Amino acid sequence: MKSLLLVVVLAGVAILLSQPTFAQPNSFPFGQLESLQKEERRPMVVFISTDWCRYCSGMKLSTFRDEQVVKLLNASFYFVSLNAEEKKDISFYGHTYKYKPTGNETGVHELAEQLGSIKGQLSYPTLSVLNADMEIMYQYGGFLSAKELVFILASVKKEQKK
């Protein structure tokens, strides 16, 4: 009986391991982007979120695990995930951005505000797409499905080829 159970478990593990997995896109720290752009110029996708945001978590668990999204991001973009409440300083293209407390145990990172504010407001989640020259090409505040994000990424990729 034990050997049959072991065979069943091992067969299940073998099946799981043989399936391609698209857990998440390759994510890069901001400090690495400048050198990456010197090697290969690509647009950057910045996902701005918080730990407490359920829509952010939803995108992490669904949208950013979709096979097409992961393939597109890894092949044509530099992906960065930014916690808007990150307390560490972040150096990005010659400027150091800091966490700004807004009350007891609350605050927002300057870089999240810089990249994610739309009409003066920062909401979560926010997706910002920057070109290789660090100019914001596209921003969207709110949940994006995998299908919606694939459309956006394909459009940006097509625009870059012009």
PDB file of C-alpha atoms in Angstrom:
ATOM      1  CA  MET A   1       0.000   0.000   0.000  1.00  0.00           C
ATOM      2  CA  LYS A   2       2.807   2.418   0.894  1.00  0.00           C
ATOM      3  CA  SER A   3       4.603   1.730  -2.384  1.00  0.00           C
ATOM      4  CA  LEU A   4       1.400   2.368  -4.375  1.00  0.00           C
ATOM      5  CA  LEU A   5       0.915   5.685  -2.582  1.00  0.00           C
ATOM      6  CA  LEU A   6       4.542   6.606  -3.275  1.00  0.00           C
ATOM      7  CA  VAL A   7       4.126   5.805  -6.981  1.00  0.00           C
ATOM      8  CA  VAL A   8       0.952   7.922  -7.185  1.00  0.00           C
ATOM      9  CA  VAL A   9       2.610  10.854  -5.411  1.00  0.00           C
ATOM     10  CA  LEU A  10       5.745  10.651  -7.575  1.00  0.00           C
ATOM     11  CA  ALA A  11       3.649  10.434 -10.751  1.00  0.00           C
ATOM     12  CA  GLY A  12       1.725  13.541  -9.668  1.00  0.00           C
ATOM     13  CA  VAL A  13       4.947  15.427  -8.956  1.00  0.00           C
ATOM     14  CA  ALA A  14       6.363  14.381 -12.343  1.00  0.00           C
ATOM     15  CA  ILE A  15       3.247  15.658 -14.115  1.00  0.00           C
ATOM     16  CA  LEU A  16       3.378  18.962 -12.278  1.00  0.00           C
ATOM     17  CA  LEU A  17       7.076  19.427 -12.996  1.00  0.00           C
ATOM     18  CA  SER A  18       6.654  18.613 -16.686  1.00  0.00           C
ATOM     19  CA  GLN A  19       4.093  21.396 -17.139  1.00  0.00           C
ATOM     20  CA  PRO A  20       5.455  24.803 -18.113  1.00  0.00           C
ATOM     21  CA  THR A  21       4.995  27.238 -15.269  1.00  0.00           C
ATOM     22  CA  PHE A  22       4.624  30.947 -15.649  1.00  0.00           C
ATOM     23  CA  ALA A  23       4.765  31.993 -12.051  1.00  0.00           C
ATOM     24  CA  GLN A  24       5.656  35.651 -12.476  1.00  0.00           C
ATOM     25  CA  PRO A  25       7.513  37.931 -14.834  1.00  0.00           C
ATOM     26  CA  ASN A  26      11.199  38.665 -14.275  1.00  0.00           C
ATOM     27  CA  SER A  27      11.309  41.650 -11.950  1.00  0.00           C
ATOM     28  CA  PHE A  28      14.180  44.121 -11.768  1.00  0.00           C
ATOM     29  CA  PRO A  29      15.155  46.642  -9.091  1.00  0.00           C
ATOM     30  CA  PHE A  30      15.119  50.311 -10.078  1.00  0.00           C
ATOM     31  CA  GLY A  31      18.862  50.583  -9.474  1.00  0.00           C
ATOM     32  CA  GLN A  32      19.539  48.066 -12.239  1.00  0.00           C
ATOM     33  CA  LEU A  33      17.404  49.673 -14.960  1.00  0.00           C
ATOM     34  CA  GLU A  34      19.928  52.244 -16.127  1.00  0.00           C
ATOM     35  CA  SER A  35      22.576  49.613 -16.862  1.00  0.00           C
ATOM     36  CA  LEU A  36      19.978  47.316 -18.461  1.00  0.00           C
ATOM     37  CA  GLN A  37      18.898  50.135 -20.774  1.00  0.00           C
ATOM     38  CA  LYS A  38      22.512  50.540 -21.900  1.00  0.00           C
ATOM     39  CA  GLU A  39      22.593  46.850 -22.858  1.00  0.00           C
ATOM     40  CA  GLU A  40      19.171  46.765 -24.527  1.00  0.00           C
ATOM     41  CA  ARG A  41      16.687  49.623 -24.746  1.00  0.00           C
ATOM     42  CA  ARG A  42      13.211  48.473 -23.744  1.00  0.00           C
ATOM     43  CA  PRO A  43      10.097  50.069 -22.313  1.00  0.00           C
ATOM     44  CA  MET A  44       9.572  49.578 -18.580  1.00  0.00           C
ATOM     45  CA  VAL A  45       6.391  48.409 -16.907  1.00  0.00           C
ATOM     46  CA  VAL A  46       6.059  49.596 -13.314  1.00  0.00           C
ATOM     47  CA  PHE A  47       3.378  47.954 -11.199  1.00  0.00           C
ATOM     48  CA  ILE A  48       2.625  50.189  -8.201  1.00  0.00           C
ATOM     49  CA  SER A  49       0.817  48.454  -5.371  1.00  0.00           C
ATOM     50  CA  THR A  50       0.502  48.110  -1.601  1.00  0.00           C
ATOM     51  CA  ASP A  51       0.411  45.077   0.668  1.00  0.00           C
ATOM     52  CA  TRP A  52      -3.123  45.812   1.867  1.00  0.00           C
ATOM     53  CA  CYS A  53      -4.738  46.374  -1.553  1.00  0.00           C
ATOM     54  CA  ARG A  54      -6.928  43.415  -2.548  1.00  0.00           C
ATOM     55  CA  TYR A  55      -7.021  44.464  -6.213  1.00  0.00           C
ATOM     56  CA  CYS A  56      -3.208  44.597  -6.230  1.00  0.00           C
ATOM     57  CA  SER A  57      -3.088  41.100  -4.776  1.00  0.00           C
ATOM     58  CA  GLY A  58      -5.618  39.975  -7.333  1.00  0.00           C
ATOM     59  CA  MET A  59      -3.432  41.208 -10.189  1.00  0.00           C
ATOM     60  CA  LYS A  60      -0.365  39.534  -8.680  1.00  0.00           C
ATOM     61  CA  LEU A  61      -2.230  36.226  -8.385  1.00  0.00           C
ATOM     62  CA  SER A  62      -3.986  36.282 -11.751  1.00  0.00           C
ATOM     63  CA  THR A  63      -2.855  38.881 -14.295  1.00  0.00           C
ATOM     64  CA  PHE A  64       0.877  38.606 -13.640  1.00  0.00           C
ATOM     65  CA  ARG A  65       0.732  34.796 -13.670  1.00  0.00           C
ATOM     66  CA  ASP A  66      -0.914  34.591 -17.073  1.00  0.00           C
ATOM     67  CA  GLU A  67       1.269  32.843 -19.653  1.00  0.00           C
ATOM     68  CA  GLN A  68       0.858  35.517 -22.347  1.00  0.00           C
ATOM     69  CA  VAL A  69       1.499  38.380 -19.918  1.00  0.00           C
ATOM     70  CA  VAL A  70       4.651  36.747 -18.553  1.00  0.00           C
ATOM     71  CA  LYS A  71       5.986  35.943 -22.036  1.00  0.00           C
ATOM     72  CA  LEU A  72       5.367  39.487 -23.302  1.00  0.00           C
ATOM     73  CA  LEU A  73       6.872  41.141 -20.243  1.00  0.00           C
ATOM     74  CA  ASN A  74       9.970  38.919 -20.215  1.00  0.00           C
ATOM     75  CA  ALA A  75      10.608  39.231 -23.956  1.00  0.00           C
ATOM     76  CA  SER A  76      10.027  42.933 -24.554  1.00  0.00           C
ATOM     77  CA  PHE A  77       9.918  44.913 -21.305  1.00  0.00           C
ATOM     78  CA  TYR A  78      11.706  45.507 -18.034  1.00  0.00           C
ATOM     79  CA  PHE A  79       9.204  44.832 -15.253  1.00  0.00           C
ATOM     80  CA  VAL A  80       9.396  46.510 -11.856  1.00  0.00           C
ATOM     81  CA  SER A  81       7.066  45.936  -8.933  1.00  0.00           C
ATOM     82  CA  LEU A  82       6.985  48.914  -6.561  1.00  0.00           C
ATOM     83  CA  ASN A  83       5.404  48.815  -3.124  1.00  0.00           C
ATOM     84  CA  ALA A  84       4.063  52.368  -2.769  1.00  0.00           C
ATOM     85  CA  GLU A  85       4.730  52.188   0.966  1.00  0.00           C
ATOM     86  CA  GLU A  86       8.382  51.077   0.618  1.00  0.00           C
ATOM     87  CA  LYS A  87      10.417  52.768   3.345  1.00  0.00           C
ATOM     88  CA  LYS A  88      13.857  52.340   1.742  1.00  0.00           C
ATOM     89  CA  ASP A  89      15.367  55.069  -0.417  1.00  0.00           C
ATOM     90  CA  ILE A  90      15.366  54.240  -4.127  1.00  0.00           C
ATOM     91  CA  SER A  91      17.949  55.639  -6.517  1.00  0.00           C
ATOM     92  CA  PHE A  92      16.684  55.969 -10.057  1.00  0.00           C
ATOM     93  CA  TYR A  93      18.457  57.805 -12.872  1.00  0.00           C
ATOM     94  CA  GLY A  94      20.523  60.106 -10.685  1.00  0.00           C
ATOM     95  CA  HIS A  95      17.825  60.969  -8.176  1.00  0.00           C
ATOM     96  CA  THR A  96      17.126  59.476  -4.763  1.00  0.00           C
ATOM     97  CA  TYR A  97      13.472  59.056  -3.890  1.00  0.00           C
ATOM     98  CA  LYS A  98      12.366  58.701  -0.273  1.00  0.00           C
ATOM     99  CA  TYR A  99       9.450  57.501   1.790  1.00  0.00           C
ATOM    100  CA  LYS A 100       7.203  60.332   2.994  1.00  0.00           C
ATOM    101  CA  PRO A 101       5.278  59.684   6.209  1.00  0.00           C
ATOM    102  CA  THR A 102       1.711  61.005   6.085  1.00  0.00           C
ATOM    103  CA  GLY A 103       0.635  60.007   9.597  1.00  0.00           C
ATOM    104  CA  ASN A 104       1.134  57.327  12.213  1.00  0.00           C
ATOM    105  CA  GLU A 105       2.357  54.212  10.405  1.00  0.00           C
ATOM    106  CA  THR A 106       1.208  55.579   7.037  1.00  0.00           C
ATOM    107  CA  GLY A 107       3.009  57.155   4.140  1.00  0.00           C
ATOM    108  CA  VAL A 108       3.874  56.929   0.486  1.00  0.00           C
ATOM    109  CA  HIS A 109       7.087  56.657  -1.458  1.00  0.00           C
ATOM    110  CA  GLU A 110       8.037  59.647  -3.609  1.00  0.00           C
ATOM    111  CA  LEU A 111       8.795  57.398  -6.580  1.00  0.00           C
ATOM    112  CA  ALA A 112       5.312  55.869  -6.430  1.00  0.00           C
ATOM    113  CA  GLU A 113       3.850  59.378  -6.521  1.00  0.00           C
ATOM    114  CA  GLN A 114       6.167  60.404  -9.346  1.00  0.00           C
ATOM    115  CA  LEU A 115       5.378  57.432 -11.567  1.00  0.00           C
ATOM    116  CA  GLY A 116       1.836  56.608 -10.536  1.00  0.00           C
ATOM    117  CA  SER A 117      -0.052  59.838 -10.012  1.00  0.00           C
ATOM    118  CA  ILE A 118      -2.790  60.351 -12.569  1.00  0.00           C
ATOM    119  CA  LYS A 119      -4.346  63.821 -12.527  1.00  0.00           C
ATOM    120  CA  GLY A 120      -2.684  64.413  -9.157  1.00  0.00           C
ATOM    121  CA  GLN A 121      -4.083  61.241  -7.562  1.00  0.00           C
ATOM    122  CA  LEU A 122      -2.349  57.973  -6.732  1.00  0.00           C
ATOM    123  CA  SER A 123      -4.567  54.906  -6.578  1.00  0.00           C
ATOM    124  CA  TYR A 124      -3.775  51.238  -6.192  1.00  0.00           C
ATOM    125  CA  PRO A 125      -2.962  49.353  -8.243  1.00  0.00           C
ATOM    126  CA  THR A 126      -1.450  51.619 -10.905  1.00  0.00           C
ATOM    127  CA  LEU A 127       0.389  50.464 -13.978  1.00  0.00           C
ATOM    128  CA  SER A 128       2.838  52.884 -15.591  1.00  0.00           C
ATOM    129  CA  VAL A 129       4.700  52.196 -18.815  1.00  0.00           C
ATOM    130  CA  LEU A 130       7.838  54.227 -19.454  1.00  0.00           C
ATOM    131  CA  ASN A 131       9.822  54.364 -22.654  1.00  0.00           C
ATOM    132  CA  ALA A 132      13.598  53.805 -22.669  1.00  0.00           C
ATOM    133  CA  ASP A 133      14.072  57.562 -22.119  1.00  0.00           C
ATOM    134  CA  MET A 134      12.118  57.371 -18.823  1.00  0.00           C
ATOM    135  CA  GLU A 135       9.083  59.211 -20.188  1.00  0.00           C
ATOM    136  CA  ILE A 136       5.661  57.984 -19.107  1.00  0.00           C
ATOM    137  CA  MET A 137       3.891  56.572 -22.158  1.00  0.00           C
ATOM    138  CA  TYR A 138       0.857  55.055 -20.483  1.00  0.00           C
ATOM    139  CA  GLN A 139      -0.779  54.937 -17.054  1.00  0.00           C
ATOM    140  CA  TYR A 140      -3.786  53.109 -15.728  1.00  0.00           C
ATOM    141  CA  GLY A 141      -5.174  53.172 -12.208  1.00  0.00           C
ATOM    142  CA  GLY A 142      -7.173  50.086 -11.312  1.00  0.00           C
ATOM    143  CA  PHE A 143      -7.340  46.351 -11.834  1.00  0.00           C
ATOM    144  CA  LEU A 144      -6.343  45.015 -15.252  1.00  0.00           C
ATOM    145  CA  SER A 145      -7.210  41.525 -16.416  1.00  0.00           C
ATOM    146  CA  ALA A 146      -4.633  39.474 -18.286  1.00  0.00           C
ATOM    147  CA  LYS A 147      -6.515  40.069 -21.545  1.00  0.00           C
ATOM    148  CA  GLU A 148      -6.504  43.851 -20.993  1.00  0.00           C
ATOM    149  CA  LEU A 149      -2.821  43.899 -20.072  1.00  0.00           C
ATOM    150  CA  VAL A 150      -1.852  41.796 -23.094  1.00  0.00           C
ATOM    151  CA  PHE A 151      -3.659  44.317 -25.307  1.00  0.00           C
ATOM    152  CA  ILE A 152      -1.831  47.244 -23.652  1.00  0.00           C
ATOM    153  CA  LEU A 153       1.575  45.571 -23.859  1.00  0.00           C
ATOM    154  CA  ALA A 154       1.057  44.573 -27.493  1.00  0.00           C
ATOM    155  CA  SER A 155       0.026  48.142 -28.314  1.00  0.00           C
ATOM    156  CA  VAL A 156       3.087  49.599 -26.595  1.00  0.00           C
ATOM    157  CA  LYS A 157       5.334  47.079 -28.327  1.00  0.00           C
ATOM    158  CA  LYS A 158       3.804  47.961 -31.705  1.00  0.00           C
ATOM    159  CA  GLU A 159       4.219  51.706 -30.990  1.00  0.00           C
ATOM    160  CA  GLN A 160       7.899  51.170 -30.130  1.00  0.00           C
ATOM    161  CA  LYS A 161       8.553  49.631 -33.539  1.00  0.00           C
ATOM    162  CA  LYS A 162       7.379  52.768 -35.359  1.00  0.00           C
TER     163      LYS A 162
END
